[in-house]
Short mmCIF file of C-alpha atoms in Angstrom, two decimals:
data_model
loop_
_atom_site.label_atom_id
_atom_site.label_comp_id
_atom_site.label_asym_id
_atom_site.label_seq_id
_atom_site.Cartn_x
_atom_site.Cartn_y
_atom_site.Cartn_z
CA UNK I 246 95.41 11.94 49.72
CA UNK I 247 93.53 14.27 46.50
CA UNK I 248 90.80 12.83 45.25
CA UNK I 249 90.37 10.37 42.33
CA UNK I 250 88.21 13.28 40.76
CA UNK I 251 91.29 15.53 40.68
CA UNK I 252 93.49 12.61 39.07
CA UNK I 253 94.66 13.14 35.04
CA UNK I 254 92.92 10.81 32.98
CA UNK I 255 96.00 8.82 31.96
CA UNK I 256 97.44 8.58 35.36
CA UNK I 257 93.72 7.04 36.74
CA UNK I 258 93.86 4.43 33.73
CA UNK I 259 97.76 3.33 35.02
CA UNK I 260 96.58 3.37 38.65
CA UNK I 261 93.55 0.96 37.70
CA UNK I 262 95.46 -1.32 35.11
CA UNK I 263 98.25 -2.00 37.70
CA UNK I 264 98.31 -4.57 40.55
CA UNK I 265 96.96 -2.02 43.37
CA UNK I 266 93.82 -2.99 44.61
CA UNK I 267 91.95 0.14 44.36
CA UNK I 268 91.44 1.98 42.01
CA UNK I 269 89.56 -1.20 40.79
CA UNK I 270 85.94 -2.71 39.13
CA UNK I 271 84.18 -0.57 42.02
CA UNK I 272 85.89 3.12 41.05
CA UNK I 273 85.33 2.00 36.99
CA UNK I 274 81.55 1.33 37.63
CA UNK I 275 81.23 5.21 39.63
CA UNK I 276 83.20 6.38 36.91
CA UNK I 277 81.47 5.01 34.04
CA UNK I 278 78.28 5.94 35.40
CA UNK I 279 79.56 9.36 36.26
CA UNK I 280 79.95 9.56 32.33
CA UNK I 281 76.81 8.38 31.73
CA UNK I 282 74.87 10.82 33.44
CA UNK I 283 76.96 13.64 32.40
CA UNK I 284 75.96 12.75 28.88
CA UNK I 285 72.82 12.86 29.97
CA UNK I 286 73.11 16.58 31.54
CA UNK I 287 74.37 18.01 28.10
CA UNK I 288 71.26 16.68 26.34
CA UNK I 289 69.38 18.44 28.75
CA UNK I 290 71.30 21.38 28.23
CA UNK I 291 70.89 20.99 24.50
CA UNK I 292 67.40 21.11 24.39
CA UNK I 293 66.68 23.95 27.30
CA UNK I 294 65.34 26.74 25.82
CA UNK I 295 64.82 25.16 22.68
CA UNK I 296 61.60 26.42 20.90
CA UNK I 297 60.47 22.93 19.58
CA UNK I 298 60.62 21.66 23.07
CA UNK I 299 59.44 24.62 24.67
CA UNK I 300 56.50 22.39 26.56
CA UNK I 301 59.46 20.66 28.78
CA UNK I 302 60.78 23.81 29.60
CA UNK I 303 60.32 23.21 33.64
CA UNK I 304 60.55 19.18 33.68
CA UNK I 305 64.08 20.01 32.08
CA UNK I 306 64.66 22.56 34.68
CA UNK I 307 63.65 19.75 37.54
CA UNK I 308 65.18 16.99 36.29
CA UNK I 309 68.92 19.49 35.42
CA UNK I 310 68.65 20.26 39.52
CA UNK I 311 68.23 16.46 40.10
CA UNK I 312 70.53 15.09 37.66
CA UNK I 313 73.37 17.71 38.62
CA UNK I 314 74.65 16.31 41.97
CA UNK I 315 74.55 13.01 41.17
CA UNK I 316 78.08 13.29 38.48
CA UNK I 317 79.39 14.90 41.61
CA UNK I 318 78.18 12.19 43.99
CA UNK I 319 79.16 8.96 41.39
CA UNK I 320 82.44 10.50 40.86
CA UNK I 321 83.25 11.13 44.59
CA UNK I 322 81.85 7.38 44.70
CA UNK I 323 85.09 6.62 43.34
CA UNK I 324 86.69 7.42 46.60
CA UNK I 325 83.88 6.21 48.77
CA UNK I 326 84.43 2.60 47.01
CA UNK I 327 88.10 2.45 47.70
CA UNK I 328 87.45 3.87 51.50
CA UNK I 329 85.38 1.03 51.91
CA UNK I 330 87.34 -1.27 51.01
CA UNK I 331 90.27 -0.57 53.21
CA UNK I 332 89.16 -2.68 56.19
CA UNK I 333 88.64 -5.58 54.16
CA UNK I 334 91.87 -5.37 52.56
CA UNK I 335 93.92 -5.20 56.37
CA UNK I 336 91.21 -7.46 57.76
CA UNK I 337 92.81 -10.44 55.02
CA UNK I 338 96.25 -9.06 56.51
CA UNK I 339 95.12 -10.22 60.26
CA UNK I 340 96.83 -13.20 61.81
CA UNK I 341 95.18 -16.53 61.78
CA UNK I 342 97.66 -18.76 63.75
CA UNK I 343 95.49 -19.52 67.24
CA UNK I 344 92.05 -20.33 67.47
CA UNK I 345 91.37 -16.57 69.43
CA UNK I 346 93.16 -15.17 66.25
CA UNK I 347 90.78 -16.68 63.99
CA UNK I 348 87.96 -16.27 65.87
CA UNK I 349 88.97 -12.26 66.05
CA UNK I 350 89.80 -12.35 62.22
CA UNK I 351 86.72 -14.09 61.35
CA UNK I 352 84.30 -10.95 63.09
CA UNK I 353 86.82 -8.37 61.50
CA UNK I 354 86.58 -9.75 58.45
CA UNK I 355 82.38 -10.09 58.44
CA UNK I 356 82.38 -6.41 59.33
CA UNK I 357 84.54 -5.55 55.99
CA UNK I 358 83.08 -7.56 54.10
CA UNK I 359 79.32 -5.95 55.14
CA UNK I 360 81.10 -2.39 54.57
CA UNK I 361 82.58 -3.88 51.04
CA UNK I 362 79.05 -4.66 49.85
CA UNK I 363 77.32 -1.17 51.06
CA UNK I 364 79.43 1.08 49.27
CA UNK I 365 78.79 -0.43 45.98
CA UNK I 366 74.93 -0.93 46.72
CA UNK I 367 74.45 2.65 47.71
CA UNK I 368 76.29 3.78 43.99
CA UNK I 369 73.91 1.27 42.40
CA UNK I 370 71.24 3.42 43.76
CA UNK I 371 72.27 6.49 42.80
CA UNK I 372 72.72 5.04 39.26
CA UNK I 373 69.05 3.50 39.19
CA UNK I 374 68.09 7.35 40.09
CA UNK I 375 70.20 8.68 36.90
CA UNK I 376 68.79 5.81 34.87
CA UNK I 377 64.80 6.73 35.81
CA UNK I 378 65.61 10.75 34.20
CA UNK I 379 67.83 9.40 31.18
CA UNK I 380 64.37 7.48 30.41
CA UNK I 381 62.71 10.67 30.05
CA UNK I 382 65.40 12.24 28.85
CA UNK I 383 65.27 9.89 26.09
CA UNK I 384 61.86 10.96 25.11
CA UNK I 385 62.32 14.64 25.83
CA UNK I 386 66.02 15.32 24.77
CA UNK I 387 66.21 17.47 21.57
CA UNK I 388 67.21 15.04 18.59
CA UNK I 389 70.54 16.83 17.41
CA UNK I 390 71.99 15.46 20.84
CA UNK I 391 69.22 11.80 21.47
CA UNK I 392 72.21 9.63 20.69
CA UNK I 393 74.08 10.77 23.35
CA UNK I 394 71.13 9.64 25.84
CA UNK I 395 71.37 6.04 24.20
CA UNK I 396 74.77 6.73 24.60
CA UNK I 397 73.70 7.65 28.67
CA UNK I 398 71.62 4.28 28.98
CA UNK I 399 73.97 2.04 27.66
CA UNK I 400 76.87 3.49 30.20
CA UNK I 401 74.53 3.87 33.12
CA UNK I 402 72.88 -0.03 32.78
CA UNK I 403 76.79 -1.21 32.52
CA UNK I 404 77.71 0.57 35.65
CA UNK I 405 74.82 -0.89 37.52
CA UNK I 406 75.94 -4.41 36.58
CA UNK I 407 79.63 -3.63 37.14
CA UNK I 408 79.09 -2.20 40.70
CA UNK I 409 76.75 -5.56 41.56
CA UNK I 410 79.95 -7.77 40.69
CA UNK I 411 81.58 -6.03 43.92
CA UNK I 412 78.46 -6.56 46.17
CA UNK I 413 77.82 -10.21 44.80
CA UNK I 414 81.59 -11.20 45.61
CA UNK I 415 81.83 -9.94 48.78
CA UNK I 416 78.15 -11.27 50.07
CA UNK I 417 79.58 -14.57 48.82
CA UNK I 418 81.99 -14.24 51.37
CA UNK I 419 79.81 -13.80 54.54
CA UNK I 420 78.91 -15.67 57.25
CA UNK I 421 75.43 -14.18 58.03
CA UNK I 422 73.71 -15.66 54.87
CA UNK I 423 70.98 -13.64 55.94
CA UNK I 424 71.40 -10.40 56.53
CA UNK I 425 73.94 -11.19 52.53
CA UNK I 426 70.79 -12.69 50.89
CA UNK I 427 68.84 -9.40 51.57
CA UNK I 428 71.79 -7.26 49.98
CA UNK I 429 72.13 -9.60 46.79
CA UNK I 430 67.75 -9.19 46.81
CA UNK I 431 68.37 -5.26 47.07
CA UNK I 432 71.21 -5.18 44.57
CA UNK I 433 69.19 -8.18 41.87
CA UNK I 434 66.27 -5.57 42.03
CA UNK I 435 68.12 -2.81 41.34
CA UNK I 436 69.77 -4.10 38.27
CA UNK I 437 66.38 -5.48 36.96
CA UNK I 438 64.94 -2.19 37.19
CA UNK I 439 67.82 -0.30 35.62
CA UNK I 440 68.11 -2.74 32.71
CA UNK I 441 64.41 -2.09 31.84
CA UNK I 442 64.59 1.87 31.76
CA UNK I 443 67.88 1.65 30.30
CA UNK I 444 67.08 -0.89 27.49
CA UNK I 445 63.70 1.31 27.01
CA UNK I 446 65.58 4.57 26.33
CA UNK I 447 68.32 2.75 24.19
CA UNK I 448 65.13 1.32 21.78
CA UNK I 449 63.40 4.85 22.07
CA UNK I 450 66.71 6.88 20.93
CA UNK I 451 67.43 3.96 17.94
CA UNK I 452 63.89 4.47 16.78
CA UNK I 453 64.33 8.63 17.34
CA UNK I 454 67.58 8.31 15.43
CA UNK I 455 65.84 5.71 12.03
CA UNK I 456 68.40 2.55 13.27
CA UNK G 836 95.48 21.82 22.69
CA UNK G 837 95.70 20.06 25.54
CA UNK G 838 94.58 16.16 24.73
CA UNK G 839 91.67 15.09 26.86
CA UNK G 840 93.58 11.81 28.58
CA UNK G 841 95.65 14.90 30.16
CA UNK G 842 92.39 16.78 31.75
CA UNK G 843 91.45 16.30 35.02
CA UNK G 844 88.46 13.95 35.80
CA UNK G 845 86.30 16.13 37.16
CA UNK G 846 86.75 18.97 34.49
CA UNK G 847 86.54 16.09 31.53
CA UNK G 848 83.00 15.51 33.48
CA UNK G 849 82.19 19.14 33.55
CA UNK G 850 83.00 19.62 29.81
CA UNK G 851 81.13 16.25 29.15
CA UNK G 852 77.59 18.01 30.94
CA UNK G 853 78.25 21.23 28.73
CA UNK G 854 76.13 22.32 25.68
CA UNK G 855 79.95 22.28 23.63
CA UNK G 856 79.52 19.97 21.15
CA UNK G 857 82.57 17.55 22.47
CA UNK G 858 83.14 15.41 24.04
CA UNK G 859 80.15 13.69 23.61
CA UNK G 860 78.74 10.60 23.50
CA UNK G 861 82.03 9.53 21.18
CA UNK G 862 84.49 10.87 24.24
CA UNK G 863 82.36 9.11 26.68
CA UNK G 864 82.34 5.42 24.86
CA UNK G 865 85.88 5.86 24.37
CA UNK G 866 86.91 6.73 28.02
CA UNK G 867 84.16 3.88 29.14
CA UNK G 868 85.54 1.49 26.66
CA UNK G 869 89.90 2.40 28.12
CA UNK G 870 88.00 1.99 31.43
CA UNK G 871 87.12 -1.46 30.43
CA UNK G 872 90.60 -2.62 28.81
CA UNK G 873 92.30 -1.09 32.14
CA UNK G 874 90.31 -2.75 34.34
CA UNK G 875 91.10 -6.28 32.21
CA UNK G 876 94.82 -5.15 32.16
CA UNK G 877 94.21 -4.77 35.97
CA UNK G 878 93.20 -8.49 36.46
CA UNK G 879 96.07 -10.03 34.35
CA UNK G 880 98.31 -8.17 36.39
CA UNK G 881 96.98 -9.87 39.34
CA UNK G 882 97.03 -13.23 37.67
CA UNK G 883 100.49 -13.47 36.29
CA UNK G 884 103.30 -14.86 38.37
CA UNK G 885 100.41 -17.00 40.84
CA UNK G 886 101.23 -20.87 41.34
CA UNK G 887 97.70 -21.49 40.40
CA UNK G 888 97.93 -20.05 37.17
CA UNK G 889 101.26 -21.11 35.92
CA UNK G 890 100.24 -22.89 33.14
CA UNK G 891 98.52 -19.59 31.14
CA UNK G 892 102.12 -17.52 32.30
CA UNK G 893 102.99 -17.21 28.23
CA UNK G 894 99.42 -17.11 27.53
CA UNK G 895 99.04 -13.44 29.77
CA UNK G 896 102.10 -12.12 29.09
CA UNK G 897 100.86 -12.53 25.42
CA UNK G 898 97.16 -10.96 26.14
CA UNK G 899 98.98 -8.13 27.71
CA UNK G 900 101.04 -6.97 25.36
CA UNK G 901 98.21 -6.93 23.45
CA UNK G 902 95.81 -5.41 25.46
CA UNK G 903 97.77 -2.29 26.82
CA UNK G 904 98.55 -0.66 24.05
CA UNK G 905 94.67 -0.36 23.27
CA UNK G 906 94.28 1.47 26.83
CA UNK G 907 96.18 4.40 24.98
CA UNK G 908 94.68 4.25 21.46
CA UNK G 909 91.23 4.27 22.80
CA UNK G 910 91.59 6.79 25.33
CA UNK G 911 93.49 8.74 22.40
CA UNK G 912 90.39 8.19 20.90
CA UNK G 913 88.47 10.41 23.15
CA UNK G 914 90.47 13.31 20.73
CA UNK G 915 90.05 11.64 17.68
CA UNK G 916 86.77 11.57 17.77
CA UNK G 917 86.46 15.31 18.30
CA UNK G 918 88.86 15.72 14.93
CA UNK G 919 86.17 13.67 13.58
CA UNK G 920 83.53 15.82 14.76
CA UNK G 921 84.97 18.98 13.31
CA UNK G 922 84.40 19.14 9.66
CA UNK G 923 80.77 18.12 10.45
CA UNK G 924 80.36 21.04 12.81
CA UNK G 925 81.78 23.65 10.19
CA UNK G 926 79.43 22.03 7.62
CA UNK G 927 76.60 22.63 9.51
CA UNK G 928 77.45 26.67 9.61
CA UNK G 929 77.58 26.98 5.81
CA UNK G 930 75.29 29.50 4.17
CA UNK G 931 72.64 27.50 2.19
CA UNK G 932 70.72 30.35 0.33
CA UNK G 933 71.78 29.72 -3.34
CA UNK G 934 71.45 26.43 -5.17
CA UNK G 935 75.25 26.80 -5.78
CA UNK G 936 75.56 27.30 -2.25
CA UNK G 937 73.29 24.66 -1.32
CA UNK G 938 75.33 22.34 -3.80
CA UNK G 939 78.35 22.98 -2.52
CA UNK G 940 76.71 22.44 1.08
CA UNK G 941 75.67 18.88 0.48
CA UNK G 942 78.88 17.97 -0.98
CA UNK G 943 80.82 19.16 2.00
CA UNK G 944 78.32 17.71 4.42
CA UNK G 945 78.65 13.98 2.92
CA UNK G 946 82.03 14.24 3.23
CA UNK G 947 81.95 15.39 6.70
CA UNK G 948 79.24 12.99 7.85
CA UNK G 949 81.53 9.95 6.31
CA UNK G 950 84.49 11.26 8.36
CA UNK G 951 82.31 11.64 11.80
CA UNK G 952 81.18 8.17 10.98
CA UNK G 953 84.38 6.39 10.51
CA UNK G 954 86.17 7.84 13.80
CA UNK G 955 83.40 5.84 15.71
CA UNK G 956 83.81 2.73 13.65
CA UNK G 957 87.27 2.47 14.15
CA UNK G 958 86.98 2.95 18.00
CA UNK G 959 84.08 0.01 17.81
CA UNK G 960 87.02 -2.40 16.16
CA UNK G 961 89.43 -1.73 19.15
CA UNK G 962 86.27 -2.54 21.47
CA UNK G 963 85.96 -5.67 19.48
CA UNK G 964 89.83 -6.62 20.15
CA UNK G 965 89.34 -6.22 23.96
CA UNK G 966 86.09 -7.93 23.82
CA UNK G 967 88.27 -10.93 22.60
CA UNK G 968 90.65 -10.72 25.33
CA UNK G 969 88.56 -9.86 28.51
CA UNK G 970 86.19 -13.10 27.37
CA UNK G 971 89.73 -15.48 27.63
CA UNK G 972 90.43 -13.49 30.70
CA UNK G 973 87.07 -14.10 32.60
CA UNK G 974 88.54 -17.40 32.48
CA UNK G 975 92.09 -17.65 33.29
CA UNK G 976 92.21 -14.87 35.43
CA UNK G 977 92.83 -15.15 39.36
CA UNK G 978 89.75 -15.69 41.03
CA UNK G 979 90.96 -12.75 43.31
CA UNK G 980 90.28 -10.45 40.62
CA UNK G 981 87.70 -12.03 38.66
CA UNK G 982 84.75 -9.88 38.96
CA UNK G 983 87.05 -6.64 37.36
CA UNK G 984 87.04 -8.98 34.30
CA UNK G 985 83.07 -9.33 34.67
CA UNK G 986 82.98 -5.27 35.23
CA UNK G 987 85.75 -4.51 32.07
CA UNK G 988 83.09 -6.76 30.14
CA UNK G 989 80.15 -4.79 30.89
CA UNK G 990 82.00 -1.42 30.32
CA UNK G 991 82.88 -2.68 26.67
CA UNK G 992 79.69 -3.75 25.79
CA UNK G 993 78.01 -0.78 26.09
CA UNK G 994 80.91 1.38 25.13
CA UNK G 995 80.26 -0.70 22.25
CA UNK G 996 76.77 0.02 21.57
CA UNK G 997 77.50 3.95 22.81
CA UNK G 998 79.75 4.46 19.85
CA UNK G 999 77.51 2.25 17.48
CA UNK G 1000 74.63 5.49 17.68
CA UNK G 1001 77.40 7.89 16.22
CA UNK G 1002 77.72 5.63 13.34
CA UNK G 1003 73.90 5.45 12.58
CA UNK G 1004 73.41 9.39 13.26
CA UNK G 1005 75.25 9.91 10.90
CA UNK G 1006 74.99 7.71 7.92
CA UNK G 1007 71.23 8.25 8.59
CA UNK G 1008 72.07 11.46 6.48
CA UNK G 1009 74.06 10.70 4.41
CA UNK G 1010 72.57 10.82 0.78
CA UNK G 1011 74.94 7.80 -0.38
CA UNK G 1012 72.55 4.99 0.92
CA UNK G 1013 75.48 2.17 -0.07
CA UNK G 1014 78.02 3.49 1.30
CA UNK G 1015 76.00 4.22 4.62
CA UNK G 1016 74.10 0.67 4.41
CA UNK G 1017 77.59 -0.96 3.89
CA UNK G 1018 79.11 1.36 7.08
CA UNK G 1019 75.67 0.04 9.15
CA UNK G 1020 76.50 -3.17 8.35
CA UNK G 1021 79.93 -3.20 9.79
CA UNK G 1022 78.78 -1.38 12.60
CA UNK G 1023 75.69 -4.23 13.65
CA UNK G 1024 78.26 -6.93 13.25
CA UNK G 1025 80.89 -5.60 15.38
CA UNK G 1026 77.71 -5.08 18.00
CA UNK G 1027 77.05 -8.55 17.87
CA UNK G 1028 79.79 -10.27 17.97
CA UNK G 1029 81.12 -7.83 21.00
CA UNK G 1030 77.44 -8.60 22.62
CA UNK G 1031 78.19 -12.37 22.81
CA UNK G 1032 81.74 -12.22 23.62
CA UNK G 1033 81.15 -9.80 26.58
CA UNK G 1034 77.74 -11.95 28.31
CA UNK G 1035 79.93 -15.01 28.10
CA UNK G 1036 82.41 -13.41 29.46
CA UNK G 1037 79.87 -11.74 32.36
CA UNK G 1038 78.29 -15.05 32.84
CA UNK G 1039 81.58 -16.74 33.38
CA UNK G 1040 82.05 -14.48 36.30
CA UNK G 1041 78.94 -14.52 37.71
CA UNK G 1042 79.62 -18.60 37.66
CA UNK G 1043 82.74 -18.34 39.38
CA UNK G 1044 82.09 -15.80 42.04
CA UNK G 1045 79.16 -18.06 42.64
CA UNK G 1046 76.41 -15.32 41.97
#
């Protein structure tokens, strides 16, 4: 199967209108984000070797070498959501006729769910990482190109909230309310922290820009 | 040309992290905000025809006709908004070493700041129109596919705000403060109203998947 990465445009937004269960909110959050911290890349790229901002000259360089892998990781996450939700997708499929059947469909089912919730919890981390350098970037970024880090925040905070949908739904769904109450705590964090350095660099790029 | 809906993802993301002036943070709200409508598209899909929801059939056949044909215009609008762009960049590159030339300068750069100003604005009002339907959506959609609606909300509330910064870059210098305070004005509406329409529509979901 290519990769979502390799898809056209056009042909990913058919695939995730229609009825098919993946592409679906999980492959729109990695993509969004994806956007969002490619946007923040080109600012970075717009103000390297910038004489005004001559004083960031290696933070820019760090924070290019950290920022770079993760549009390749968020978009690949695209695939890594849809992967992971295979088994809970045949695990609604399994028979539930006999008490052994339900009793086998009910474990299968825990497992997906667990692997349902991961994926989207380990792209909400890599979006809290692009979130912490669009904060800086905010405040570092040359100003011919700070709107597009506003532009950046505003994506990246979205994503996190869209990709905590998919963990919140499918927690819901589990038996072990434990071991699902400390993935909704891990996920609740994240988004808390996220909002606050994206709603920081969103006010810092309005005041850069005179809104 | 080649239009942008045709590129691959992965080279629309590579173009996105390059110093070229587009796509930018215009490209990216418009791709985030299609990502939104397909994803709403997605859950009527998944809603019409269903016993449960029977008595909204008209309703989402209604919302969709609607709603898909704003999939293409803002994804289209990733291209637009480059058009948009264009004048603004070539105005930027005139010689400004004479008054005359100076004069003539200014005159060209209004114009071309109005233009890259208007591109965004009219993106913002097809944000708006989805806005409308993915809040009616978060709550007669199939509880299958709810939390896509909560996700397409989230996606076109920032894409909202995301497009909203090239407005105020822009009329920021413009020298005709009443045509740029009347273009700002537009602009913080259309935030607003798309703000409320897309938390109701996010707390909605987080209500019915119980988070």
């Amino acid at each position: 199967m290519n990769k979502m990465t390799e898809s056209r445009i056009e042909d990913f937004l058919d695939e995730l209108s229609s009825s098919k269960p993946v592409p679906g909110g999980g492959g729109a959050s990695a993509l969004g984000a994806a956007l969002g911290v490619a946007l923040c890349d080109m600012v970075l790229h717009l103000t390297e070797g910038k004489k005004k901002y001559a004083e960031y000259q290696e933070e820019i360089t760090a924070l290019e070498k950290e920022l770079e892998p993760l549009i390749k990781r968020l978009s690949d996450g695209m695939d890594r959501d849809a992967e992971a939700f295979e088994p809970l997708s045949r695990a609604y499929g399994l028979p539930k006729g006999t008490d052994e059947e339900k009793e086998h469909r009910d474990r299968v089912m825990e497992e997906a769910l667990l692997t349902a919730s991961e994926a989207p919890l380990s792209l909400m981390e890599d979006i809290y990482k692009a979130a912490k350098i669009t904060e800086r970037v905010s405040v570092i970024g040359s100003s011919l190109a700070i709107s597009d880090a506003g532009a950046a925040a505003q994506l990246l905070n979205a994503s996190m909230k869209a990709a905590s949908l998919n963990v919140f739904i499918n927690t819901g769904l589990m038996k072990d309310k434990e071991k699902a109450g400390g993935l909704n705590e891990k996920a609740s964090r994240l988004i808390k922290e996220c909002e606050g350095l994206c709603l920081k660099a969103y006010e810092t790029v309005l005041k850069r820009i005179g809104a």
